[in-house]
Short mmCIF file of C-alpha atoms and ligand atoms in Angstrom, two decimals:
data_model
loop_
_atom_site.label_atom_id
_atom_site.label_comp_id
_atom_site.label_asym_id
_atom_site.label_seq_id
_atom_site.Cartn_x
_atom_site.Cartn_y
_atom_site.Cartn_z
CA UNK C 1 131.83 102.49 111.22
CA UNK C 2 130.23 102.22 107.77
CA UNK C 3 128.79 105.30 106.15
CA UNK C 4 124.98 105.40 106.10
CA UNK C 5 123.08 106.27 102.94
CA UNK C 6 119.40 107.13 103.41
CA UNK C 7 117.24 106.99 100.30
CA UNK C 8 113.70 108.35 100.45
CA UNK C 9 111.29 109.87 97.95
CA UNK C 10 111.61 113.31 99.51
CA UNK C 11 114.64 114.53 101.39
CA UNK C 12 113.35 116.19 104.54
CA UNK C 13 114.17 119.90 104.64
CA UNK C 14 116.07 119.80 107.92
CA UNK C 15 117.33 122.92 109.56
CA UNK C 16 118.99 122.30 112.89
CA UNK C 17 116.27 122.37 115.57
CA UNK C 18 113.88 123.65 112.91
CA UNK C 19 110.15 123.51 113.52
CA UNK C 20 109.21 121.71 110.30
CA UNK C 21 111.13 118.54 111.04
CA UNK C 22 109.02 115.56 112.13
CA UNK C 23 110.19 112.73 114.37
CA UNK C 24 111.19 110.54 111.47
CA UNK C 25 113.29 113.21 109.80
CA UNK C 26 114.99 114.09 113.06
CA UNK C 27 115.57 110.44 113.98
CA UNK C 28 117.09 109.61 110.63
CA UNK C 29 119.13 112.81 110.55
CA UNK C 30 120.56 112.02 114.01
CA UNK C 31 121.78 108.67 112.70
CA UNK C 32 123.39 110.36 109.70
CA UNK C 33 125.17 112.86 111.91
CA UNK C 34 126.55 110.04 114.08
CA UNK C 35 127.85 107.84 111.32
CA UNK C 36 128.35 110.49 108.66
CA UNK C 37 126.61 109.84 105.42
CA UNK C 38 124.25 110.92 102.75
CA UNK C 39 120.54 111.54 102.27
CA UNK C 40 119.52 110.97 98.68
CA UNK C 41 116.16 111.62 97.00
CA UNK C 42 113.86 113.88 95.04
CA UNK C 43 114.28 117.63 95.66
CA UNK C 44 110.56 118.32 95.25
CA UNK C 45 111.18 120.22 91.98
CA UNK C 46 109.26 119.24 88.86
CA UNK C 47 110.99 120.24 85.60
CA UNK C 48 109.18 120.81 82.32
CA UNK C 49 112.17 119.63 80.29
CA UNK C 50 115.91 119.17 80.37
CA UNK C 51 118.25 116.81 82.18
CA UNK C 52 117.85 116.87 85.99
CA UNK C 53 121.19 117.16 87.80
CA UNK C 54 122.07 116.07 91.33
CA UNK C 55 122.67 118.93 93.75
CA UNK C 56 125.04 118.12 96.62
CA UNK C 57 124.90 120.12 99.82
CA UNK C 58 127.23 119.42 102.75
CA UNK C 59 126.14 120.07 106.32
CA UNK C 60 128.79 118.82 108.74
CA UNK C 61 129.25 115.10 108.23
CA UNK C 62 126.03 114.83 106.22
CA UNK C 63 125.65 115.28 102.48
CA UNK C 64 122.21 116.02 101.05
CA UNK C 65 121.98 114.77 97.46
CA UNK C 66 118.80 115.85 95.72
CA UNK C 67 117.54 115.76 92.17
CA UNK C 68 114.47 117.12 90.35
CA UNK C 69 111.95 115.02 88.40
CA UNK C 70 110.72 115.61 84.89
CA UNK C 71 106.98 116.28 84.62
CA UNK C 72 106.24 112.94 82.97
CA UNK C 73 108.23 111.06 85.64
CA UNK C 74 106.45 112.94 88.42
CA UNK C 75 103.06 112.07 86.86
CA UNK C 76 103.81 108.39 86.34
CA UNK C 77 106.05 107.51 89.28
CA UNK C 78 104.80 109.78 92.07
CA UNK C 79 101.29 110.94 91.32
CA UNK C 80 100.32 107.83 89.36
CA UNK C 81 101.65 104.46 90.48
CA UNK C 82 102.85 105.50 93.97
CA UNK C 83 99.84 107.53 95.05
CA UNK C 84 96.93 106.39 92.87
CA UNK C 85 97.78 102.65 92.85
CA UNK C 86 100.02 101.63 95.75
CA UNK C 87 98.75 104.06 98.42
CA UNK C 88 95.06 103.05 98.18
CA UNK C 89 95.86 99.34 97.81
CA UNK C 90 98.21 99.28 100.79
CA UNK C 91 95.53 101.10 102.82
CA UNK C 92 92.96 98.43 101.93
CA UNK C 93 91.08 100.69 99.50
CA UNK C 94 91.02 98.39 96.47
CA UNK C 95 87.94 100.36 95.34
CA UNK C 96 90.14 103.45 94.82
CA UNK C 97 92.99 101.71 93.03
CA UNK C 98 93.67 103.18 89.58
CA UNK C 99 96.07 101.19 87.48
CA UNK C 100 97.76 102.24 84.28
CA UNK C 101 100.50 100.04 82.83
CA UNK C 102 102.40 103.08 81.55
CA UNK C 103 102.47 104.55 85.04
CA UNK C 104 103.91 101.32 86.39
CA UNK C 105 106.55 101.40 83.67
CA UNK C 106 107.30 105.00 84.67
CA UNK C 107 107.58 103.94 88.34
CA UNK C 108 110.07 101.20 87.44
CA UNK C 109 111.94 103.52 85.09
CA UNK C 110 112.31 106.29 87.69
CA UNK C 111 113.49 103.80 90.32
CA UNK C 112 116.14 102.52 87.90
CA UNK C 113 117.15 106.07 86.95
CA UNK C 114 117.41 107.21 90.58
CA UNK C 115 119.50 104.13 91.38
CA UNK C 116 121.85 104.97 88.49
CA UNK C 117 122.22 108.50 89.85
CA UNK C 118 123.20 107.15 93.25
CA UNK C 119 125.71 104.52 92.09
CA UNK C 120 128.65 106.90 91.36
CA UNK C 121 128.25 108.40 94.85
CA UNK C 122 128.54 105.04 96.65
CA UNK C 123 131.53 103.56 98.46
CA UNK C 124 132.20 99.87 98.96
CA UNK C 125 131.27 99.64 102.64
CA UNK C 126 128.28 102.02 102.63
CA UNK C 127 125.10 100.72 104.24
CA UNK C 128 121.99 101.75 102.33
CA UNK C 129 118.59 102.27 103.99
CA UNK C 130 115.69 102.84 101.59
CA UNK C 131 112.34 104.22 102.78
CA UNK C 132 108.79 103.58 101.70
CA UNK C 133 106.49 102.49 98.90
CA UNK C 134 107.81 104.86 96.24
CA UNK C 135 111.05 102.90 96.13
CA UNK C 136 110.10 99.21 96.23
CA UNK C 137 112.24 98.32 93.13
CA UNK C 138 115.24 100.36 94.29
CA UNK C 139 117.41 97.48 95.56
CA UNK C 140 116.69 95.43 92.46
CA UNK C 141 117.83 98.39 90.35
CA UNK C 142 121.00 98.80 92.42
CA UNK C 143 121.75 95.08 92.20
CA UNK C 144 121.30 95.25 88.41
CA UNK C 145 123.93 98.00 88.43
CA UNK C 146 126.32 95.69 90.30
CA UNK C 147 125.94 97.15 93.80
CA UNK C 148 126.78 94.53 96.47
CA UNK C 149 126.33 96.70 99.58
CA UNK C 150 123.91 95.85 102.36
CA UNK C 151 120.51 97.37 101.54
CA UNK C 152 117.58 97.62 103.95
CA UNK C 153 114.02 98.78 103.34
CA UNK C 154 111.46 100.20 105.75
CA UNK C 155 107.79 100.39 104.78
CA UNK C 156 106.07 103.29 106.58
CA UNK C 157 102.56 102.30 105.48
CA UNK C 158 100.69 99.03 106.10
CA UNK C 159 101.49 95.90 104.10
CA UNK C 160 98.09 94.65 102.95
CA UNK C 161 96.58 91.18 103.19
CA UNK C 162 97.32 89.08 100.09
CA UNK C 163 93.76 89.25 98.77
CA UNK C 164 94.00 93.04 98.71
CA UNK C 165 97.51 93.13 97.26
CA UNK C 166 96.32 90.92 94.40
CA UNK C 167 94.28 93.93 93.21
CA UNK C 168 97.57 95.56 92.12
CA UNK C 169 98.29 93.92 88.75
CA UNK C 170 102.11 93.76 89.11
CA UNK C 171 101.88 92.44 92.71
CA UNK C 172 104.26 89.58 91.99
CA UNK C 173 106.95 91.80 90.47
CA UNK C 174 106.67 94.13 93.44
CA UNK C 175 107.13 91.38 96.02
CA UNK C 176 109.95 89.90 93.97
CA UNK C 177 111.60 93.34 93.96
CA UNK C 178 111.26 93.54 97.76
CA UNK C 179 113.15 90.25 97.99
CA UNK C 180 116.24 91.97 96.51
CA UNK C 181 116.72 93.82 99.84
CA UNK C 182 118.75 92.20 102.64
CA UNK C 183 116.40 93.33 105.40
CA UNK C 184 112.73 94.36 105.23
CA UNK C 185 111.24 96.35 108.09
CA UNK C 186 107.50 96.66 108.70
CA UNK C 187 105.71 98.83 111.24
CA UNK C 188 103.87 96.00 113.02
CA UNK C 189 103.65 92.23 113.34
CA UNK C 190 100.35 92.08 111.38
CA UNK C 191 102.14 93.78 108.43
CA UNK C 192 105.01 91.32 108.65
CA UNK C 193 102.52 88.42 108.83
CA UNK C 194 100.70 89.71 105.75
CA UNK C 195 104.00 89.81 103.84
CA UNK C 196 104.93 86.28 104.97
CA UNK C 197 101.48 85.05 103.98
CA UNK C 198 102.04 86.34 100.44
CA UNK C 199 105.51 84.75 100.33
CA UNK C 200 104.18 81.34 101.34
CA UNK C 201 100.78 81.24 99.65
CA UNK C 202 101.27 83.31 96.51
CA UNK C 203 105.00 83.17 95.81
CA UNK C 204 105.66 79.55 96.87
CA UNK C 205 108.47 80.67 99.18
CA UNK C 206 109.24 79.83 102.79
CA UNK C 207 109.49 81.79 106.02
CA UNK C 208 111.13 80.74 109.28
CA UNK C 209 111.41 82.53 112.59
CA UNK C 210 115.07 82.64 113.69
CA UNK C 211 116.31 82.60 117.31
CA UNK C 212 117.29 86.30 116.96
CA UNK C 213 113.64 87.22 116.32
CA UNK C 214 114.10 87.95 112.63
CA UNK C 215 112.11 86.04 110.04
CA UNK C 216 114.21 84.39 107.37
CA UNK C 217 112.58 84.44 103.96
CA UNK C 218 113.37 82.46 100.85
CA UNK C 219 111.58 83.32 97.66
CA UNK C 220 112.35 84.08 94.03
CA UNK C 221 115.79 82.49 94.49
CA UNK C 222 116.71 85.07 97.16
CA UNK C 223 117.31 84.81 100.89
CA UNK C 224 116.59 87.79 103.10
CA UNK C 225 115.35 88.72 106.57
CA UNK C 226 112.32 90.65 107.77
CA UNK C 227 111.15 92.06 111.07
CA UNK C 228 108.75 94.51 112.71
CA UNK C 229 110.12 97.90 113.79
CA UNK C 230 107.39 100.16 115.14
CA UNK C 231 108.53 103.74 114.59
CA UNK C 232 108.57 106.01 117.64
CA UNK C 233 108.91 109.67 118.61
CA UNK C 234 111.06 111.53 121.16
CA UNK C 235 108.36 111.79 123.88
CA UNK C 236 110.32 113.93 126.34
CA UNK C 237 111.25 116.50 123.71
CA UNK C 238 107.61 116.76 122.63
CA UNK C 239 106.58 117.12 126.29
CA UNK C 240 109.07 119.97 126.66
CA UNK C 241 107.81 121.71 123.49
CA UNK C 242 104.23 121.37 124.73
CA UNK C 243 105.05 122.73 128.17
CA UNK C 244 106.95 125.65 126.71
CA UNK C 245 104.01 126.52 124.45
CA UNK C 246 101.41 126.36 127.22
CA UNK C 247 101.29 130.15 127.62
CA UNK C 248 101.88 130.94 123.94
CA UNK C 249 99.46 132.85 121.74
CA UNK C 250 97.79 129.88 119.94
CA UNK C 251 96.83 128.21 123.22
CA UNK C 252 95.66 131.50 124.76
CA UNK C 253 93.49 132.18 121.71
CA UNK C 254 92.04 128.66 121.81
CA UNK C 255 91.22 128.91 125.50
CA UNK C 256 89.70 132.38 125.33
CA UNK C 257 87.47 131.32 122.41
CA UNK C 258 86.33 128.17 124.18
CA UNK C 259 85.24 129.83 127.44
CA UNK C 260 85.98 126.73 129.50
CA UNK C 261 84.44 124.24 127.08
CA UNK C 262 86.26 120.94 126.51
CA UNK C 263 88.22 120.24 123.33
CA UNK C 264 88.55 117.14 121.19
CA UNK C 265 91.60 117.47 118.90
CA UNK C 266 92.55 115.77 115.63
CA UNK C 267 95.52 116.48 113.35
CA UNK C 268 96.04 114.66 110.05
CA UNK C 269 97.08 115.14 106.49
CA UNK C 270 93.80 115.38 104.56
CA UNK C 271 93.68 111.79 103.31
CA UNK C 272 90.85 109.30 102.80
CA UNK C 273 92.80 106.72 104.84
CA UNK C 274 92.48 108.85 107.97
CA UNK C 275 88.75 108.17 108.53
CA UNK C 276 87.70 111.83 108.82
CA UNK C 277 84.12 111.46 107.57
CA UNK C 278 83.39 108.68 110.07
CA UNK C 279 85.05 110.75 112.77
CA UNK C 280 82.87 113.79 112.06
CA UNK C 281 79.77 111.61 112.13
CA UNK C 282 80.72 110.04 115.45
CA UNK C 283 81.10 113.49 116.97
CA UNK C 284 77.65 114.36 115.60
CA UNK C 285 76.32 111.11 117.12
CA UNK C 286 77.73 112.14 120.50
CA UNK C 287 75.80 115.43 120.28
CA UNK C 288 72.70 113.55 119.10
CA UNK C 289 72.70 111.05 121.93
CA UNK C 290 74.03 113.23 124.73
CA UNK C 291 72.28 116.61 124.79
CA UNK C 292 74.31 117.48 127.90
CA UNK C 293 77.44 117.68 125.72
CA UNK C 294 75.96 120.34 123.42
CA UNK C 295 77.64 123.69 123.85
CA UNK C 296 80.06 121.98 126.28
CA UNK C 297 82.65 120.62 123.84
CA UNK C 298 84.20 121.61 120.49
CA UNK C 299 85.99 119.35 118.05
CA UNK C 300 89.05 120.86 116.35
CA UNK C 301 90.13 119.08 113.16
CA UNK C 302 93.39 120.35 111.66
CA UNK C 303 93.87 118.79 108.21
CA UNK C 304 96.10 120.45 105.61
CA UNK C 305 95.25 119.21 102.09
CA UNK C 306 97.80 116.95 100.37
CA UNK C 307 98.04 115.38 96.89
CA UNK C 308 95.41 117.86 95.76
CA UNK C 309 95.95 116.95 92.09
CA UNK C 310 94.38 113.50 92.62
CA UNK C 311 90.65 113.02 92.21
CA UNK C 312 90.21 110.91 95.37
CA UNK C 313 91.71 113.75 97.42
CA UNK C 314 89.48 116.40 95.86
CA UNK C 315 86.54 114.12 96.60
CA UNK C 316 87.34 113.59 100.30
CA UNK C 317 87.87 117.32 100.72
CA UNK C 318 84.44 118.11 99.31
CA UNK C 319 82.81 115.45 101.48
CA UNK C 320 84.42 116.83 104.61
CA UNK C 321 83.44 120.38 103.80
CA UNK C 322 79.86 119.18 103.31
CA UNK C 323 79.86 117.17 106.56
CA UNK C 324 81.35 119.89 108.75
CA UNK C 325 78.96 122.46 107.25
CA UNK C 326 75.99 120.17 107.76
CA UNK C 327 76.84 119.30 111.37
CA UNK C 328 77.66 122.88 112.30
CA UNK C 329 74.46 124.07 110.63
CA UNK C 330 72.53 121.58 112.69
CA UNK C 331 74.05 122.28 116.10
CA UNK C 332 75.94 125.59 116.14
CA UNK C 333 74.68 128.41 118.35
CA UNK C 334 75.55 132.10 118.32
CA UNK C 335 78.28 131.49 120.90
CA UNK C 336 79.35 127.94 119.96
CA UNK C 337 80.81 126.25 116.87
CA UNK C 338 80.80 122.45 117.29
CA UNK C 339 83.44 121.62 114.62
CA UNK C 340 86.42 123.80 113.80
CA UNK C 341 87.75 122.48 110.55
CA UNK C 342 91.14 124.03 109.75
CA UNK C 343 93.27 123.48 106.62
CA UNK C 344 96.51 124.95 107.94
CA UNK C 345 99.95 123.52 108.68
CA UNK C 346 101.21 124.39 112.14
CA UNK C 347 104.69 124.32 113.60
CA UNK C 348 105.45 121.28 115.72
CA UNK C 349 105.70 123.38 118.87
CA UNK C 350 102.24 124.86 118.26
CA UNK C 351 100.71 121.44 117.62
CA UNK C 352 102.29 120.05 120.78
CA UNK C 353 100.90 122.95 122.84
CA UNK C 354 97.44 122.49 121.29
CA UNK C 355 97.56 118.75 122.08
CA UNK C 356 98.32 119.57 125.70
CA UNK C 357 95.48 122.07 125.87
CA UNK C 358 92.91 119.53 124.64
CA UNK C 359 90.97 116.95 126.63
CA UNK C 360 90.76 114.22 124.01
CA UNK C 361 93.12 113.17 121.17
CA UNK C 362 90.86 111.73 118.49
CA UNK C 363 92.93 109.57 116.11
CA UNK C 364 90.76 107.24 114.08
CA UNK C 365 92.29 106.26 110.71
CA UNK C 366 90.65 103.50 108.68
CA UNK C 367 94.22 102.21 108.13
CA UNK C 368 97.57 103.66 109.11
CA UNK C 369 101.07 102.22 109.15
CA UNK C 370 101.76 103.70 112.59
CA UNK C 371 100.27 107.20 113.08
CA UNK C 372 102.73 109.46 114.80
CA UNK C 373 100.04 111.94 115.82
CA UNK C 374 98.74 109.39 118.36
CA UNK C 375 102.22 109.17 119.90
CA UNK C 376 102.74 112.92 119.77
CA UNK C 377 99.37 113.55 121.46
CA UNK C 378 100.23 111.33 124.43
CA UNK C 379 103.76 112.75 124.69
CA UNK C 380 102.45 116.32 124.83
CA UNK C 381 100.10 115.78 127.79
CA UNK C 382 100.40 117.43 131.18
CA UNK C 383 101.69 114.62 133.47
CA UNK C 384 99.51 115.97 136.30
CA UNK C 385 96.31 116.25 134.26
CA UNK C 386 96.56 114.29 131.02
CA UNK C 387 93.98 114.05 128.26
CA UNK C 388 92.64 110.78 126.85
CA UNK C 389 93.59 109.18 123.53
CA UNK C 390 90.79 107.66 121.44
CA UNK C 391 92.59 105.48 118.89
CA UNK C 392 91.58 103.34 115.93
CA UNK C 393 92.41 99.67 116.16
CA UNK C 394 93.61 99.97 112.54
CA UNK C 395 96.46 102.37 113.33
CA UNK C 396 99.78 100.58 113.86
CA UNK C 397 100.09 102.59 117.09
CA UNK C 398 97.20 100.58 118.58
CA UNK C 399 99.55 97.57 118.83
CA UNK C 400 101.55 99.47 121.45
CA UNK C 401 99.27 102.08 123.03
CA UNK C 402 96.99 99.85 125.07
CA UNK C 403 96.27 102.75 127.43
CA UNK C 404 94.16 104.39 124.70
CA UNK C 405 90.43 103.84 124.27
CA UNK C 406 90.63 101.57 121.24
CA UNK C 407 87.78 101.96 118.74
CA UNK C 408 86.65 100.58 115.41
CA UNK C 409 86.41 103.64 113.11
CA UNK C 410 83.50 102.09 111.20
CA UNK C 411 81.43 101.78 114.39
CA UNK C 412 80.00 105.29 114.67
CA UNK C 413 78.03 104.55 117.86
CA UNK C 414 81.08 102.87 119.42
CA UNK C 415 83.22 105.92 118.68
CA UNK C 416 80.56 108.29 120.05
CA UNK C 417 80.48 106.19 123.24
CA UNK C 418 84.28 106.32 123.49
CA UNK C 419 84.25 110.12 123.14
CA UNK C 420 81.68 110.33 125.94
CA UNK C 421 83.79 108.04 128.13
CA UNK C 422 86.94 110.06 127.39
CA UNK C 423 85.28 113.40 128.20
CA UNK C 424 84.13 112.17 131.60
CA UNK C 425 87.07 109.97 132.59
CA UNK C 426 88.22 110.50 136.22
CA UNK C 427 91.73 111.82 136.81
CA UNK C 428 93.02 108.59 138.41
CA UNK C 429 92.15 106.55 135.32
CA UNK C 430 93.55 109.19 132.95
CA UNK C 431 96.80 109.19 134.92
CA UNK C 432 97.12 105.40 134.88
CA UNK C 433 96.50 105.22 131.14
CA UNK C 434 98.88 108.10 130.38
CA UNK C 435 101.70 106.67 132.52
CA UNK C 436 101.35 103.29 130.88
CA UNK C 437 101.59 104.82 127.39
CA UNK C 438 104.45 107.20 128.25
CA UNK C 439 106.51 104.27 129.57
CA UNK C 440 105.95 102.48 126.28
CA UNK C 441 106.84 105.58 124.21
CA UNK C 442 110.06 106.14 126.17
CA UNK C 443 111.07 102.50 125.82
CA UNK C 444 110.60 102.53 122.05
CA UNK C 445 111.59 106.04 121.02
CA UNK C 446 112.72 106.90 117.52
CA UNK C 447 116.41 106.23 118.31
CA UNK C 448 115.54 102.74 119.51
CA UNK C 449 113.60 102.14 116.28
CA UNK C 450 116.50 103.33 114.14
CA UNK C 451 119.19 101.51 116.14
CA UNK C 452 117.29 98.20 116.06
CA UNK C 453 116.92 98.43 112.31
CA UNK C 454 120.57 99.40 111.78
CA UNK C 455 121.79 96.66 114.12
CA UNK C 456 119.78 94.00 112.28
CA UNK C 457 120.86 95.30 108.90
CA UNK C 458 124.45 95.01 110.07
CA UNK C 459 123.74 91.50 111.28
CA UNK C 460 122.12 90.11 108.16
CA UNK C 461 125.25 91.22 106.36
CA UNK C 462 125.90 90.79 102.71
CA UNK C 463 123.63 88.80 100.39
CA UNK C 464 123.26 85.29 101.71
CA UNK C 465 123.39 82.27 99.46
CA UNK C 466 120.12 80.41 98.95
CA UNK C 467 119.58 77.37 101.12
CA UNK C 468 119.59 74.00 99.38
CA UNK C 469 116.23 72.73 98.18
CA UNK C 470 115.95 70.12 100.96
CA UNK C 471 116.20 72.65 103.75
CA UNK C 472 113.78 74.92 101.90
CA UNK C 473 111.22 72.14 101.76
CA UNK C 474 111.44 71.71 105.54
CA UNK C 475 110.69 75.45 105.97
P1 LIG G 501 101.68 110.16 107.58
O1 LIG G 501 100.61 109.48 106.81
O2 LIG G 501 102.06 111.50 107.10
O3 LIG G 501 103.02 109.29 107.68
P2 LIG G 501 101.61 110.43 110.58
O4 LIG G 501 102.32 109.28 111.15
O5 LIG G 501 100.43 110.81 111.39
O6 LIG G 501 101.07 110.22 109.10
O7 LIG G 501 102.63 111.63 110.51
C1 LIG G 501 102.21 112.92 110.22
C2 LIG G 501 103.24 113.92 110.77
O8 LIG G 501 102.93 115.19 110.22
C3 LIG G 501 103.16 114.03 112.28
O9 LIG G 501 104.44 114.21 112.80
C4 LIG G 501 102.28 115.27 112.49
O10 LIG G 501 102.54 115.99 113.66
C5 LIG G 501 102.61 116.10 111.26
N1 LIG G 501 101.43 116.90 110.87
C6 LIG G 501 100.22 116.46 110.52
N2 LIG G 501 99.38 117.50 110.29
C7 LIG G 501 100.08 118.62 110.49
C8 LIG G 501 99.78 120.04 110.43
N3 LIG G 501 98.56 120.52 110.16
N4 LIG G 501 100.77 120.91 110.69
C9 LIG G 501 102.00 120.43 110.99
N5 LIG G 501 102.33 119.14 111.09
C10 LIG G 501 101.39 118.24 110.84
C11 LIG G 501 103.46 107.99 107.20
C12 LIG G 501 102.51 106.83 107.50
C13 LIG G 501 102.25 106.74 108.99
C14 LIG G 501 103.57 106.62 109.75
C15 LIG G 501 104.55 107.70 109.32
C16 LIG G 501 105.94 107.48 109.92
O11 LIG G 501 101.30 106.97 106.77
O12 LIG G 501 101.41 105.64 109.30
O13 LIG G 501 103.33 106.75 111.14
O14 LIG G 501 104.69 107.71 107.90
O15 LIG G 501 106.41 106.18 109.69
#
């Protein structure tokens, strides 16, 4: 079996069975343990000066290879082009896109430099799997260094519609760089369609659905394959964590503070793509329109700040603080706080137990590649008395979780109605919806996601020769 090389911006700090590891990290780490291999990426350190050196750490059959970034590289590659240009554009926020040519040059330079660091560690039959928007030019950089191995790419965030992607000045170079991979994986079919639309209408390439379900793409003189691979979780492990935490301190504290009131629960990184302002307002609208709900339900929003050195993130934080203060000021009573707005990180086991103790999972991003919280919320429910998931149609998870109450996060009244429906849903309907979603989550767990991608990457094989012009014209 070939050795697997995972390349991602950050290398997940995995400790065996450790609480910090998310589904993705665990899923990928499992694959590495099976095949043996290496996880390569940024260590998280930012160096003021000097020459960053790779640190190798062996754990069983897995080698962790990490390297620091110089301050200028961090600013241009990570903070700048990745998170101030690509992240907003790929989440349909062209209004927030900041573009600086030097940052793009830094992004390309760091990708090339990281690729050069990896090359001496590679063996001939390694299979390389690159993750996410920080590393779009990575295969191109490896190819330039003479690497012929199979290289796959998985995009964790949405791929935007062409008209939105055009807002990123080097859009063409980026898509051309993606075409240097052998296999491209997207979270959902709409993301794959958006990519194909760009290939056909902006790049003059062709796309064709193959009998094996993969889409064959020809563009920029390259031939590659693409498919949709919705990422999953391990639902039964989350259920077990949640059950084990049912009598733990966090849940006891929550319950004793609530005095039998219902709970609506949200957990997100604090990010403008997650739709938190609209979500707060819809909860306020519920209280406005349904006086009977006042003092009967609290909304818990857990949102640890991220990327706090970017203006857009400081801005959303201030807006949320203002909104939660305003709504609480309007409705709170001596014995009831309507919105609990918490900036903390919690261990996975605690989150799972809190999900189980809540009546509604409220997951309403404006755009999201998948949204694992939606899947974790459902997995954590009590099979005898499950809560209800209220889910944005713009989360990738909505393509699979049809048992959720699907909402448009811009429709404040619609979301308030859905919250009301969720809070009063009879047990029989909650059970039917939960069972439907759990079956889906078990069928497409994170191992299935990983194995499908690895199988297809093995299948597409080494770089394929371009088809002759005639066949290309027939598409
Ligand atoms: P994210 O944007 O980070 O991921 P998400 O899929 O929701 O979004 O994953 C967040 C993870 O962090 C979840 O496992 C969640 O439990 C955990 N988490 C969130 N808040 C936490 C807190 N306060 N304490 C502890 N843990 C917390 C990107 C894409 C998503 C895609 C994933 C995986 O943006 O769309 O689903 O990658 O592909």
